[in-house]
Amino acid sequence: MANQHHPTPMLDELENGPWPSFISGIKRLRDEHPDDRIKNVSNDLLGQLEHSYETRKGYWKGGTVSVFGYGSGIIPRFSEVAKSFPESREFHTVRVQPPAGNFYTTDILRQLANSWEKFGSGLVTFHGQTGNAMFIGVNTTNTQSFFDEINEYGFDLGGAGPCVRTGMSCVGAARCEQSCANEQRIHRTLLNRFTDDVHRPSLPYKFKFKVSGCPNDCVNAIERSDFAVIGTWRDDIKIDQEEVKNFVAEYGRDKVHLDVINRCPSKCMTLNEDNTLSIDNGNCVRCMHCINVMTKALSPGDDQGVTILVGGKRTLKIGDLMGTVIVPFMKLETEEDYQGLVELAENIIDFWAENGLEHERCGEMIERIGLVNFLKGMGLEADPNMVNHPRLSSYIRMDEYDEAAENYLRHKMEQRQAAAG
Amino acid sequence: MSQPAMRPPIESGCPDGFQYMHPVMRRNFGMWKYHEHPRPGVLLHVSDMGEKIWTVKAGTQRILDVFTLRKLCDIGDQYADGYVRFTIRSNLEYMVADEAKVEPLINALEDAGFVVGGTRNSVSMISHTQGWLHCDIPGTDASGVVKAMMDELIDEFRNCNMPNRVHITTSCCQINCGGQGDIAINVQHTKPPKINHDLVANVCERPSVVARCPVAAIRPALVNGKPSLEVDEKKCICCGACYPPCPPMQINDAEHTKFAIWVGGNHSNARGKPTFQKLVASGIPNNPPRWPEATAIVKRILKVYQEDGQDWERINDWIERIGWPAFFEKTGLPFTRYHIENWRGARNSLNASTHIRF
């Protein structure tokens, strides 16, 4: 028998209006689900939530819950008002790693729904902001059973706490012509190399990988990941001049000037008299704007690879940090290329694990020790693409300037030789 | 009695996405040529081989119950060959290889109460955090705020009437798990934590709590003969970061929790470099269950941007063109001393020029 329903006058207000209501969903579980356990959990969850709405306070506290063999992946929640709402006393979230790009078949979603219904509350979110599928609301005992079941058919937990976190990647090459990378392979190569660090928190703080196939950065990698992999290209933008002419015919020259030519940040485009387009590719900063507007006429070049930026994060604790370019361009074609990517990630995580303070993100460590010391630790050479402008402050000792200058010039010469074959 | 043998986990990590990908996407992986936008909520991608796939994007309530999830699956089985994907803003995308199924799919989604839209220059679904439903330091209920706000922005989700796309995020504290946004609605705790000194010694690892504070406002202290912590309330910026490692430092507060609104975050590199969002409004009441004050300000900002922004300008591009004084003028929002940066790097944000519009 289900308990008597808690009254929810405030939550009821959220059933009004045209946008789908999560409150109606929880009520359906309370009223229509065949399992009394789920009915009762939903009822008490609604009761506690209504109590939060009335008193304008949250009533969950954390704790320690994990599955056998792991230390991570469950967000424990215990109710502080369990006396009034005992059925949702324990309401943990199981973080599950989704496939890169968040692809699912309806079959696998149903299978996950069945498992979740068997052990959990029946509430799920695709996805949390860290990228996990969030199975919200399970007690400590059933956490293990749910994990065992989904783990048998191919799912694993994501990260929580000071560890490598679940990765995110855009839809990418699966459906986007702007993709310059194999996001699926990058994502799985990186993440699965660090599976042990996902499951067993032992780092200074969280570490996130995100992969975007192009500089549009649809997964927000630069701002929200410690290790951002962004697809890009280094040869010329591909132009289909017939499509350019079609575009001009459709929108007019003025509109092309207004929307495309004048919005180019490096002013590297010209609309010719014959309605074809010229691009000074040496000046193009690969911002994507023109490609976004003229989707048929323009596309990224063929010599594709990735830019890597390190140290992006939000707010805590020294404020917002964007990732910093540490590798302007890296080819990702061969096994060796991917090995190089993994080694870079290993070096960064090792260095940060050694040098980071407790609760200090990688970007904050770089801010504290300076990019130069970080580069030294990584064995990376300084590159003008790493900065917005060279140093302003004249207070610096230049003890080894000559040697550094010589190294730079030698490095450039080697690059030219390599390019010339 | 001996313990039952525990099953060791299969540490499979991130699953292979190809097994869940629509066959047309699998076949044309890395070989897409261009895309079009036939109507709001629908994308058409064409591959080098001439194959086509339509994507229909639907907004949902994000916190899905299994009934709703199965309903979405039923629709996917009937119209989209059983393949879906989720966007990072929790929209659901159906991939359709047959154009004839696009309209019926849209109708089926709308009939079932979901909302088709969220593409190109629309206002996308608000990405958000857990709030009172599940978070341990929430100042508000993000899901409720988003539901109330999306009720009012539904036409902007369904249509493409903005100069460029608009991403909105909501976070239930200033740690801002909700993400970057053209407009970010974040909760601000505005009073220091209240400490229950009787519990600190038993519950909190004091050095980790001290380390957690971004402004070094927390010190170890002996209170009533017990080891505890004290907060220098003048220094405290009320972020709440001390609460998770130390629940006796209660930050949740019914009265002093306010909303703040930030604008101009843009994570794309298109046109300019990525930008973080900036504070424009604060002190907005945390007023469940519909939060009308916060919604009104968001709508006001959107309206001005819609009228004043040029095609392809994101909110940050638009403000960069017109300048911040004009932003505050046009939106009618007050500019105060609290809008001026006051940390060590603040000088970078000050105007050291005579560039002033009159």
XYZ file of C-alpha atoms in Angstrom, chain B:
358
model
C 29.063 -16.522 8.787
C 31.421 -15.642 6.025
C 30.762 -12.645 3.838
C 29.204 -13.401 0.466
C 31.765 -13.168 -2.324
C 31.653 -9.738 -3.879
C 31.587 -9.449 -7.621
C 34.619 -7.579 -8.951
C 33.704 -4.773 -11.325
C 34.323 -4.993 -15.042
C 36.301 -1.821 -15.588
C 35.158 -1.225 -19.121
C 35.248 2.588 -18.932
C 33.613 4.602 -21.663
C 31.495 2.383 -23.958
C 31.942 2.255 -27.720
C 29.542 4.765 -29.274
C 29.457 3.153 -32.704
C 27.214 0.343 -31.492
C 24.505 2.912 -30.664
C 24.904 5.092 -33.742
C 22.359 5.250 -36.554
C 23.640 3.124 -39.482
C 23.591 6.162 -41.800
C 25.884 7.966 -39.356
C 28.115 4.925 -38.997
C 28.418 4.552 -42.773
C 29.183 8.228 -43.320
C 31.382 8.783 -40.278
C 33.811 11.606 -41.108
C 32.324 11.991 -44.576
C 29.645 14.640 -44.140
C 29.568 17.399 -46.701
C 27.198 20.125 -45.555
C 24.084 20.790 -43.519
C 20.911 22.804 -43.909
C 18.262 24.023 -41.525
C 14.924 23.159 -43.133
C 12.886 24.527 -40.227
C 13.335 25.296 -36.530
C 14.120 22.123 -34.636
C 15.246 20.237 -37.726
C 18.694 19.825 -39.286
C 19.512 18.088 -42.531
C 22.994 16.680 -43.056
C 24.170 15.470 -46.456
C 27.201 13.228 -46.881
C 29.824 13.035 -49.607
C 28.045 9.887 -50.794
C 24.782 11.789 -51.096
C 23.156 10.101 -48.113
C 20.898 12.295 -46.016
C 19.950 12.324 -42.384
C 17.419 14.588 -40.686
C 17.778 15.459 -37.023
C 14.735 16.462 -35.031
C 15.570 18.116 -31.732
C 13.182 17.965 -28.795
C 13.157 19.705 -25.439
C 12.165 17.637 -22.432
C 11.918 18.099 -18.672
C 15.510 16.744 -18.283
C 14.677 14.953 -15.028
C 13.035 11.995 -16.756
C 10.863 9.378 -15.088
C 10.973 5.923 -16.676
C 7.486 6.398 -18.150
C 8.615 9.508 -20.012
C 11.847 7.833 -21.072
C 9.879 4.895 -22.508
C 7.496 7.255 -24.255
C 10.486 8.968 -25.897
C 11.788 5.507 -26.868
C 8.423 4.524 -28.372
C 8.505 7.627 -30.549
C 12.083 6.812 -31.535
C 11.144 3.270 -32.496
C 8.252 4.412 -34.620
C 9.899 7.275 -36.498
C 13.667 7.201 -36.016
C 14.748 3.571 -36.428
C 15.385 3.324 -32.687
C 18.366 5.683 -32.532
C 18.699 8.827 -30.426
C 21.329 11.043 -28.947
C 21.330 13.646 -26.216
C 22.915 17.066 -26.527
C 24.962 18.593 -23.735
C 21.971 20.806 -22.928
C 19.827 17.695 -22.380
C 17.843 18.045 -25.567
C 16.998 14.794 -27.295
C 17.866 14.339 -30.960
C 16.168 11.817 -33.213
C 17.976 10.882 -36.404
C 15.720 10.101 -39.342
C 16.900 8.638 -42.647
C 13.518 8.999 -44.333
C 12.250 12.524 -44.997
C 8.646 11.339 -44.988
C 8.974 10.536 -41.291
C 10.132 14.016 -40.223
C 6.720 15.722 -40.011
C 4.989 12.756 -38.359
C 7.857 12.587 -35.824
C 7.478 16.291 -35.005
C 3.747 15.826 -34.586
C 4.186 12.770 -32.395
C 6.631 14.630 -30.140
C 4.429 17.707 -29.839
C 1.328 15.587 -29.269
C 3.107 13.820 -26.432
C 3.901 17.182 -24.802
C 7.524 17.576 -25.830
C 8.768 20.656 -27.634
C 10.513 20.655 -30.998
C 13.056 23.435 -31.512
C 16.351 24.563 -30.057
C 18.295 24.786 -33.294
C 20.273 27.639 -34.835
C 19.258 31.144 -33.650
C 16.750 30.012 -31.047
C 16.931 30.016 -27.271
C 18.057 26.505 -26.413
C 17.041 24.452 -23.393
C 18.516 25.842 -20.176
C 21.323 23.651 -18.922
C 21.157 23.377 -15.184
C 22.147 21.767 -11.932
C 20.342 19.563 -9.423
C 19.020 22.116 -6.963
C 16.837 21.151 -4.026
C 16.079 17.854 -5.730
C 19.529 16.458 -5.132
C 22.355 18.934 -4.405
C 23.877 19.458 -0.961
C 24.526 23.226 -1.206
C 21.672 24.468 -3.357
C 20.293 27.939 -2.930
C 17.301 27.073 -5.065
C 15.707 24.387 -7.179
C 17.294 24.607 -10.595
C 14.796 22.248 -12.228
C 11.889 24.352 -11.015
C 13.463 27.623 -12.117
C 14.128 26.147 -15.548
C 10.614 24.733 -15.917
C 9.080 28.093 -14.960
C 11.407 29.991 -17.277
C 11.036 27.653 -20.254
C 7.235 27.980 -19.962
C 7.764 31.638 -20.812
C 10.535 31.128 -23.363
C 8.892 28.275 -25.218
C 8.223 30.384 -28.307
C 11.873 31.369 -28.409
C 12.788 27.677 -28.250
C 10.341 26.784 -31.028
C 11.329 29.663 -33.313
C 14.569 31.132 -34.545
C 14.001 34.801 -33.809
C 17.227 35.758 -32.105
C 20.237 37.357 -33.832
C 22.225 34.196 -33.062
C 21.829 31.222 -30.770
C 21.236 31.853 -27.073
C 22.482 29.456 -24.427
C 21.057 29.953 -20.959
C 22.302 28.188 -17.857
C 21.123 28.019 -14.285
C 23.224 27.125 -11.278
C 22.010 26.839 -7.735
C 25.140 28.394 -6.257
C 28.058 30.496 -7.436
C 30.242 27.441 -7.947
C 28.265 27.430 -11.191
C 28.156 23.746 -12.111
C 25.415 24.677 -14.570
C 27.801 25.890 -17.202
C 28.634 28.846 -19.332
C 25.905 30.813 -20.993
C 24.989 33.846 -23.016
C 22.790 34.361 -19.991
C 23.542 32.616 -16.709
C 21.159 32.705 -13.797
C 23.067 31.770 -10.681
C 22.181 31.750 -7.042
C 24.256 33.774 -4.660
C 24.545 32.932 -1.006
C 24.869 36.374 0.548
C 25.647 35.607 4.188
C 28.569 33.682 5.735
C 27.942 30.103 6.909
C 26.431 29.503 10.322
C 28.649 27.125 12.280
C 27.361 24.431 14.598
C 30.484 24.232 16.756
C 29.336 21.108 18.601
C 29.564 19.044 15.436
C 32.679 20.344 13.658
C 35.241 18.229 15.537
C 33.366 15.000 14.812
C 32.408 15.638 11.213
C 35.011 17.833 9.522
C 38.589 17.327 8.545
C 39.590 20.826 9.549
C 42.693 21.322 7.356
C 40.742 20.369 4.212
C 38.032 22.858 5.092
C 40.610 25.595 5.661
C 42.242 24.695 2.330
C 38.904 24.862 0.531
C 38.254 28.544 1.275
C 39.145 30.716 -1.716
C 39.789 33.834 0.395
C 41.459 32.299 3.463
C 38.619 33.374 5.718
C 38.480 30.116 7.696
C 40.774 29.426 10.644
C 40.987 26.604 13.157
C 39.662 27.675 16.550
C 38.806 26.288 19.955
C 35.167 26.990 20.736
C 33.576 25.919 24.044
C 36.675 23.815 24.669
C 36.205 21.842 21.466
C 38.240 22.016 18.277
C 36.212 23.889 15.714
C 36.562 26.480 12.956
C 35.863 30.180 12.755
C 35.048 32.388 9.824
C 36.323 35.914 9.349
C 32.986 37.258 8.231
C 34.453 40.399 6.674
C 36.591 38.335 4.353
C 34.007 35.639 3.598
C 32.545 35.859 0.105
C 29.729 33.398 0.950
C 30.593 30.900 -1.778
C 29.566 27.863 0.254
C 32.602 25.800 -0.719
C 33.211 24.958 2.952
C 29.858 23.249 3.313
C 30.433 19.959 1.411
C 33.515 18.953 3.457
C 31.940 20.374 6.606
C 28.116 20.239 6.790
C 28.037 21.960 10.202
C 29.016 25.124 8.287
C 25.477 25.702 7.062
C 25.335 28.008 4.038
C 21.753 27.346 2.974
C 19.639 30.217 4.117
C 16.037 30.929 3.321
C 16.235 34.677 3.528
C 19.653 35.636 2.200
C 19.759 33.535 -0.927
C 19.433 35.708 -4.008
C 19.669 35.285 -7.753
C 22.321 36.977 -9.824
C 22.306 37.237 -13.610
C 25.408 37.131 -15.767
C 25.649 37.670 -19.505
C 28.025 37.346 -22.415
C 29.510 33.892 -21.880
C 30.322 32.287 -25.212
C 32.318 29.126 -25.470
C 32.667 29.151 -29.224
C 35.772 30.514 -30.948
C 33.585 31.862 -33.773
C 34.404 35.517 -34.505
C 36.010 36.398 -31.149
C 37.807 34.268 -28.622
C 35.709 32.469 -26.003
C 34.422 34.736 -23.247
C 33.219 34.316 -19.697
C 29.927 35.705 -18.525
C 29.829 38.982 -16.572
C 27.601 40.109 -13.707
C 24.720 42.372 -14.678
C 22.030 41.927 -12.023
C 21.952 40.779 -8.429
C 19.711 40.732 -5.373
C 16.869 39.099 -7.304
C 14.470 37.267 -4.975
C 14.597 33.484 -4.758
C 10.884 33.158 -5.077
C 9.460 29.664 -5.584
C 7.514 28.127 -7.165
C 7.648 30.358 -10.305
C 10.499 32.832 -9.726
C 8.793 35.616 -11.734
C 11.399 38.307 -10.943
C 14.317 36.341 -12.411
C 12.325 35.381 -15.495
C 11.292 38.989 -16.074
C 14.916 40.165 -16.161
C 15.964 37.357 -18.500
C 13.095 38.224 -20.826
C 13.992 41.893 -20.732
C 17.613 41.170 -21.689
C 16.479 38.833 -24.472
C 14.072 41.403 -25.865
C 16.698 44.143 -26.038
C 19.203 41.759 -27.612
C 16.617 40.621 -30.138
C 15.785 44.202 -31.134
C 19.276 45.621 -31.063
C 21.545 42.721 -32.034
C 22.591 42.219 -35.625
C 22.440 38.916 -37.469
C 25.038 36.449 -36.174
C 25.928 38.530 -33.139
C 25.910 36.450 -29.983
C 25.081 38.416 -26.824
C 28.798 38.985 -26.147
C 29.382 40.210 -29.732
C 26.427 42.570 -29.423
C 27.604 44.033 -26.105
C 31.131 44.414 -27.435
C 29.737 46.486 -30.304
C 27.415 48.714 -28.290
C 29.504 48.907 -25.093
C 28.535 48.096 -21.500
C 27.096 51.561 -20.685
C 24.610 51.060 -23.531
C 23.788 47.573 -22.283
C 22.828 48.927 -18.870
C 21.000 51.849 -20.481
C 18.995 49.730 -22.892
C 18.096 47.022 -20.383
C 17.354 49.513 -17.622
C 19.462 47.504 -15.189
C 21.342 49.451 -12.515
C 25.146 49.621 -12.626
C 26.675 49.742 -9.153
C 30.070 49.587 -7.475
C 29.448 45.849 -7.115
C 29.782 45.489 -10.885
C 33.417 46.655 -10.768
C 36.035 43.950 -10.356
C 37.984 44.303 -7.104
C 40.503 41.479 -7.125
C 44.180 41.580 -7.974
C 43.749 41.257 -11.725
C 40.925 43.815 -11.783
C 42.984 46.410 -13.636
C 42.638 44.343 -16.810
C 38.909 45.074 -16.811
C 39.123 48.838 -16.238
C 38.787 51.400 -19.017
C 42.194 53.011 -19.560
C 41.146 55.081 -22.553
C 38.873 57.916 -23.554
C 36.708 55.503 -25.503
C 33.384 56.733 -24.247
C 30.103 56.942 -26.132
C 27.863 59.959 -25.455
